[in-house]
Amino acid sequence: MNDRDAERQEALKKKHARTKRALKILGTVMVAAGLGLVVMGIVDMAASISNGEMPALFWGLRVGLPMLGFGGMFCMMGFRKELIRFSKDETVPIINEAGQEIVPAIGAVSGAVKHAEGDLCPHCGKANDDGAKFCRHCGAKLLTECPHCGESVKDGAFCDKCGNPLHK
Ligand SMILES: [Zn+2]
Ligand SMILES: [Zn+2]
């Protein structure tokens, strides 16, 4: 009894696999043939229109389009297992990959924002362009010439280029 069931199951599986293979082959052939007919029909139609003639191979489109549709359907049915596996296996790496690309992009954007906020006026706290000598909002001095190394540096207690005190 159990053996017969298993046998029947096995036979069914084999039949199923055969059907699937037939669907794959039939689907692929139909897609290829349909695509060929559609392309032929379009090319012929374009050529006929530019020549001012009636398209002779218009049936290519009429036959090719449904063929393409059915072929696509058969392919979907035949390759369903592969498609499911593909979507299961492939979406995760795709998301991971997208994440790996998005994270540095977000980092770059926030870095740019930080950079834009970089030259904050110590007097009024508003942002100024890099290397601005005076605050454009309040006129405070942002850069000062170091008395030791002569560099234009951010105003503060010490020179950030040579480390010596900026003011006596
Ligand atoms: Zn200011
Ligand atoms: Zn200095």
PDB file of C-alpha atoms and ligand atoms in Angstrom:
ATOM      1  CA  MET A   1       0.000   0.000   0.000  1.00  0.00           C
ATOM      2  CA  ASN A   2       2.679   2.425   1.090  1.00  0.00           C
ATOM      3  CA  ASP A   3       4.962   1.192  -1.638  1.00  0.00           C
ATOM      4  CA  ARG A   4       2.280   1.731  -4.235  1.00  0.00           C
ATOM      5  CA  ASP A   5       1.699   5.275  -2.936  1.00  0.00           C
ATOM      6  CA  ALA A   6       5.400   6.029  -3.047  1.00  0.00           C
ATOM      7  CA  GLU A   7       5.608   4.603  -6.520  1.00  0.00           C
ATOM      8  CA  ARG A   8       2.679   6.680  -7.664  1.00  0.00           C
ATOM      9  CA  GLN A   9       4.216   9.752  -6.042  1.00  0.00           C
ATOM     10  CA  GLU A  10       7.485   9.036  -7.788  1.00  0.00           C
ATOM     11  CA  ALA A  11       5.730   8.580 -11.123  1.00  0.00           C
ATOM     12  CA  LEU A  12       3.804  11.781 -10.553  1.00  0.00           C
ATOM     13  CA  LYS A  13       7.010  13.622  -9.729  1.00  0.00           C
ATOM     14  CA  LYS A  14       8.617  12.270 -12.864  1.00  0.00           C
ATOM     15  CA  LYS A  15       5.637  13.299 -14.923  1.00  0.00           C
ATOM     16  CA  HIS A  16       5.709  16.679 -13.251  1.00  0.00           C
ATOM     17  CA  ALA A  17       9.399  17.091 -14.034  1.00  0.00           C
ATOM     18  CA  ARG A  18       8.715  16.060 -17.636  1.00  0.00           C
ATOM     19  CA  THR A  19       5.874  18.573 -17.877  1.00  0.00           C
ATOM     20  CA  LYS A  20       8.120  21.255 -16.424  1.00  0.00           C
ATOM     21  CA  ARG A  21      10.866  20.462 -18.898  1.00  0.00           C
ATOM     22  CA  ALA A  22       8.371  20.498 -21.745  1.00  0.00           C
ATOM     23  CA  LEU A  23       7.058  23.850 -20.514  1.00  0.00           C
ATOM     24  CA  LYS A  24      10.575  25.248 -20.308  1.00  0.00           C
ATOM     25  CA  ILE A  25      11.469  24.107 -23.808  1.00  0.00           C
ATOM     26  CA  LEU A  26       8.121  25.047 -25.324  1.00  0.00           C
ATOM     27  CA  GLY A  27       8.136  28.414 -23.498  1.00  0.00           C
ATOM     28  CA  THR A  28      11.662  29.257 -24.573  1.00  0.00           C
ATOM     29  CA  VAL A  29      11.020  28.239 -28.177  1.00  0.00           C
ATOM     30  CA  MET A  30       7.761  30.202 -28.269  1.00  0.00           C
ATOM     31  CA  VAL A  31       9.384  33.297 -26.765  1.00  0.00           C
ATOM     32  CA  ALA A  32      12.223  33.078 -29.276  1.00  0.00           C
ATOM     33  CA  ALA A  33       9.897  32.450 -32.235  1.00  0.00           C
ATOM     34  CA  GLY A  34       7.397  35.080 -31.062  1.00  0.00           C
ATOM     35  CA  LEU A  35      10.172  37.607 -30.611  1.00  0.00           C
ATOM     36  CA  GLY A  36      11.471  36.803 -34.085  1.00  0.00           C
ATOM     37  CA  LEU A  37       8.001  37.191 -35.622  1.00  0.00           C
ATOM     38  CA  VAL A  38       7.365  40.463 -33.769  1.00  0.00           C
ATOM     39  CA  VAL A  39      10.714  41.902 -34.834  1.00  0.00           C
ATOM     40  CA  MET A  40      10.080  40.740 -38.401  1.00  0.00           C
ATOM     41  CA  GLY A  41       6.609  42.284 -38.361  1.00  0.00           C
ATOM     42  CA  ILE A  42       7.880  45.589 -36.979  1.00  0.00           C
ATOM     43  CA  VAL A  43      10.803  45.768 -39.387  1.00  0.00           C
ATOM     44  CA  ASP A  44       8.522  44.934 -42.317  1.00  0.00           C
ATOM     45  CA  MET A  45       5.928  47.452 -41.146  1.00  0.00           C
ATOM     46  CA  ALA A  46       8.551  50.192 -40.799  1.00  0.00           C
ATOM     47  CA  ALA A  47       9.969  49.389 -44.236  1.00  0.00           C
ATOM     48  CA  SER A  48       6.498  49.263 -45.832  1.00  0.00           C
ATOM     49  CA  ILE A  49       5.439  52.557 -44.255  1.00  0.00           C
ATOM     50  CA  SER A  50       8.593  54.305 -45.480  1.00  0.00           C
ATOM     51  CA  ASN A  51       7.939  52.828 -48.957  1.00  0.00           C
ATOM     52  CA  GLY A  52       4.253  53.742 -48.842  1.00  0.00           C
ATOM     53  CA  GLU A  53       3.193  50.099 -49.208  1.00  0.00           C
ATOM     54  CA  MET A  54       0.873  47.892 -47.229  1.00  0.00           C
ATOM     55  CA  PRO A  55       2.834  45.839 -44.698  1.00  0.00           C
ATOM     56  CA  ALA A  56       2.896  42.289 -46.058  1.00  0.00           C
ATOM     57  CA  LEU A  57       4.213  40.645 -42.917  1.00  0.00           C
ATOM     58  CA  PHE A  58       1.807  42.267 -40.495  1.00  0.00           C
ATOM     59  CA  TRP A  59       0.642  38.781 -39.494  1.00  0.00           C
ATOM     60  CA  GLY A  60       4.069  38.445 -37.840  1.00  0.00           C
ATOM     61  CA  LEU A  61       2.895  40.853 -35.156  1.00  0.00           C
ATOM     62  CA  ARG A  62      -0.544  39.276 -34.905  1.00  0.00           C
ATOM     63  CA  VAL A  63       0.928  35.802 -34.454  1.00  0.00           C
ATOM     64  CA  GLY A  64       4.136  36.787 -32.717  1.00  0.00           C
ATOM     65  CA  LEU A  65       2.628  38.851 -29.907  1.00  0.00           C
ATOM     66  CA  PRO A  66       0.296  36.147 -28.539  1.00  0.00           C
ATOM     67  CA  MET A  67       3.048  33.599 -29.059  1.00  0.00           C
ATOM     68  CA  LEU A  68       5.363  35.770 -27.016  1.00  0.00           C
ATOM     69  CA  GLY A  69       2.703  36.083 -24.338  1.00  0.00           C
ATOM     70  CA  PHE A  70       1.975  32.360 -24.119  1.00  0.00           C
ATOM     71  CA  GLY A  71       5.666  31.521 -24.324  1.00  0.00           C
ATOM     72  CA  GLY A  72       6.344  33.896 -21.456  1.00  0.00           C
ATOM     73  CA  MET A  73       3.555  32.262 -19.462  1.00  0.00           C
ATOM     74  CA  PHE A  74       4.925  28.765 -20.139  1.00  0.00           C
ATOM     75  CA  CYS A  75       8.395  29.963 -19.161  1.00  0.00           C
ATOM     76  CA  MET A  76       7.031  31.394 -15.921  1.00  0.00           C
ATOM     77  CA  MET A  77       5.331  28.074 -15.166  1.00  0.00           C
ATOM     78  CA  GLY A  78       8.335  25.982 -16.183  1.00  0.00           C
ATOM     79  CA  PHE A  79      10.930  28.124 -14.434  1.00  0.00           C
ATOM     80  CA  ARG A  80       8.792  28.928 -11.411  1.00  0.00           C
ATOM     81  CA  LYS A  81      10.983  26.972  -9.019  1.00  0.00           C
ATOM     82  CA  GLU A  82      14.077  28.645 -10.377  1.00  0.00           C
ATOM     83  CA  LEU A  83      12.407  32.047 -10.203  1.00  0.00           C
ATOM     84  CA  ILE A  84      11.360  31.530  -6.588  1.00  0.00           C
ATOM     85  CA  ARG A  85      14.833  30.346  -5.669  1.00  0.00           C
ATOM     86  CA  PHE A  86      16.321  33.263  -7.546  1.00  0.00           C
ATOM     87  CA  SER A  87      14.122  35.807  -5.817  1.00  0.00           C
ATOM     88  CA  LYS A  88      14.761  34.188  -2.417  1.00  0.00           C
ATOM     89  CA  ASP A  89      18.519  33.947  -2.822  1.00  0.00           C
ATOM     90  CA  GLU A  90      19.126  37.052  -4.811  1.00  0.00           C
ATOM     91  CA  THR A  91      17.040  39.670  -3.067  1.00  0.00           C
ATOM     92  CA  VAL A  92      19.018  39.408   0.163  1.00  0.00           C
ATOM     93  CA  PRO A  93      22.439  40.029  -1.421  1.00  0.00           C
ATOM     94  CA  ILE A  94      20.913  42.777  -3.556  1.00  0.00           C
ATOM     95  CA  ILE A  95      19.575  44.481  -0.426  1.00  0.00           C
ATOM     96  CA  ASN A  96      22.916  43.958   1.291  1.00  0.00           C
ATOM     97  CA  GLU A  97      24.752  45.363  -1.688  1.00  0.00           C
ATOM     98  CA  ALA A  98      22.424  48.327  -1.857  1.00  0.00           C
ATOM     99  CA  GLY A  99      22.970  48.858   1.853  1.00  0.00           C
ATOM    100  CA  GLN A 100      26.715  48.732   1.448  1.00  0.00           C
ATOM    101  CA  GLU A 101      26.501  51.385  -1.207  1.00  0.00           C
ATOM    102  CA  ILE A 102      23.966  53.521   0.606  1.00  0.00           C
ATOM    103  CA  VAL A 103      25.831  53.646   3.923  1.00  0.00           C
ATOM    104  CA  PRO A 104      28.950  55.382   2.565  1.00  0.00           C
ATOM    105  CA  ALA A 105      26.703  57.636   0.504  1.00  0.00           C
ATOM    106  CA  ILE A 106      24.868  58.697   3.651  1.00  0.00           C
ATOM    107  CA  GLY A 107      28.255  59.094   5.349  1.00  0.00           C
ATOM    108  CA  ALA A 108      29.469  61.291   2.512  1.00  0.00           C
ATOM    109  CA  VAL A 109      26.322  63.419   2.661  1.00  0.00           C
ATOM    110  CA  SER A 110      26.492  63.852   6.424  1.00  0.00           C
ATOM    111  CA  GLY A 111      30.207  64.524   6.085  1.00  0.00           C
ATOM    112  CA  ALA A 112      29.433  67.243   3.567  1.00  0.00           C
ATOM    113  CA  VAL A 113      26.831  68.683   5.939  1.00  0.00           C
ATOM    114  CA  LYS A 114      29.347  68.594   8.764  1.00  0.00           C
ATOM    115  CA  HIS A 115      31.908  70.171   6.505  1.00  0.00           C
ATOM    116  CA  ALA A 116      29.470  72.909   5.584  1.00  0.00           C
ATOM    117  CA  GLU A 117      29.016  73.551   9.290  1.00  0.00           C
ATOM    118  CA  GLY A 118      32.771  73.314   9.798  1.00  0.00           C
ATOM    119  CA  ASP A 119      33.741  76.963   9.931  1.00  0.00           C
ATOM    120  CA  LEU A 120      31.441  78.151  12.655  1.00  0.00           C
ATOM    121  CA  CYS A 121      32.001  81.637  13.934  1.00  0.00           C
ATOM    122  CA  PRO A 122      33.194  81.467  17.583  1.00  0.00           C
ATOM    123  CA  HIS A 123      31.364  84.728  18.210  1.00  0.00           C
ATOM    124  CA  CYS A 124      27.893  84.170  16.706  1.00  0.00           C
ATOM    125  CA  GLY A 125      28.019  80.419  15.914  1.00  0.00           C
ATOM    126  CA  LYS A 126      26.910  80.760  12.283  1.00  0.00           C
ATOM    127  CA  ALA A 127      28.559  78.960   9.357  1.00  0.00           C
ATOM    128  CA  ASN A 128      31.072  80.611   7.084  1.00  0.00           C
ATOM    129  CA  ASP A 129      32.963  79.477   3.989  1.00  0.00           C
ATOM    130  CA  ASP A 130      36.167  77.546   4.450  1.00  0.00           C
ATOM    131  CA  GLY A 131      39.077  79.931   4.829  1.00  0.00           C
ATOM    132  CA  ALA A 132      36.914  83.005   5.441  1.00  0.00           C
ATOM    133  CA  LYS A 133      38.888  85.630   7.322  1.00  0.00           C
ATOM    134  CA  PHE A 134      35.912  87.360   8.887  1.00  0.00           C
ATOM    135  CA  CYS A 135      32.455  86.136   9.847  1.00  0.00           C
ATOM    136  CA  ARG A 136      29.976  87.235   7.235  1.00  0.00           C
ATOM    137  CA  HIS A 137      27.209  87.339   9.838  1.00  0.00           C
ATOM    138  CA  CYS A 138      28.777  89.404  12.606  1.00  0.00           C
ATOM    139  CA  GLY A 139      32.145  90.511  11.271  1.00  0.00           C
ATOM    140  CA  ALA A 140      34.169  88.722  13.931  1.00  0.00           C
ATOM    141  CA  LYS A 141      37.712  87.815  13.023  1.00  0.00           C
ATOM    142  CA  LEU A 142      37.887  84.112  12.063  1.00  0.00           C
ATOM    143  CA  LEU A 143      41.487  83.852  10.878  1.00  0.00           C
ATOM    144  CA  THR A 144      44.493  85.417  12.396  1.00  0.00           C
ATOM    145  CA  GLU A 145      48.128  85.483  11.367  1.00  0.00           C
ATOM    146  CA  CYS A 146      50.276  83.412  13.662  1.00  0.00           C
ATOM    147  CA  PRO A 147      53.122  85.567  15.043  1.00  0.00           C
ATOM    148  CA  HIS A 148      55.419  82.525  15.074  1.00  0.00           C
ATOM    149  CA  CYS A 149      54.907  80.744  11.727  1.00  0.00           C
ATOM    150  CA  GLY A 150      53.117  83.499   9.831  1.00  0.00           C
ATOM    151  CA  GLU A 151      50.293  81.176   8.687  1.00  0.00           C
ATOM    152  CA  SER A 152      46.686  82.301   8.508  1.00  0.00           C
ATOM    153  CA  VAL A 153      45.034  80.119  11.134  1.00  0.00           C
ATOM    154  CA  LYS A 154      41.733  79.909  12.970  1.00  0.00           C
ATOM    155  CA  ASP A 155      41.633  82.392  15.751  1.00  0.00           C
ATOM    156  CA  GLY A 156      42.024  80.837  19.169  1.00  0.00           C
ATOM    157  CA  ALA A 157      44.451  80.491  22.038  1.00  0.00           C
ATOM    158  CA  PHE A 158      47.032  78.518  20.043  1.00  0.00           C
ATOM    159  CA  CYS A 159      48.126  78.244  16.410  1.00  0.00           C
ATOM    160  CA  ASP A 160      46.825  74.972  14.928  1.00  0.00           C
ATOM    161  CA  LYS A 161      49.786  74.843  12.545  1.00  0.00           C
ATOM    162  CA  CYS A 162      52.735  75.288  14.902  1.00  0.00           C
ATOM    163  CA  GLY A 163      51.223  75.046  18.381  1.00  0.00           C
ATOM    164  CA  ASN A 164      52.534  78.356  19.693  1.00  0.00           C
ATOM    165  CA  PRO A 165      50.251  80.805  21.472  1.00  0.00           C
ATOM    166  CA  LEU A 166      48.591  83.251  19.078  1.00  0.00           C
ATOM    167  CA  HIS A 167      48.094  86.014  21.598  1.00  0.00           C
ATOM    168  CA  LYS A 168      50.449  87.356  24.221  1.00  0.00           C
TER     169      LYS A 168
HETATM  170 ZN    ZN B   1      29.932  85.608  13.598  1.00  0.00          ZN
HETATM  171 ZN    ZN B   2      51.816  79.195  13.979  1.00  0.00          ZN
END
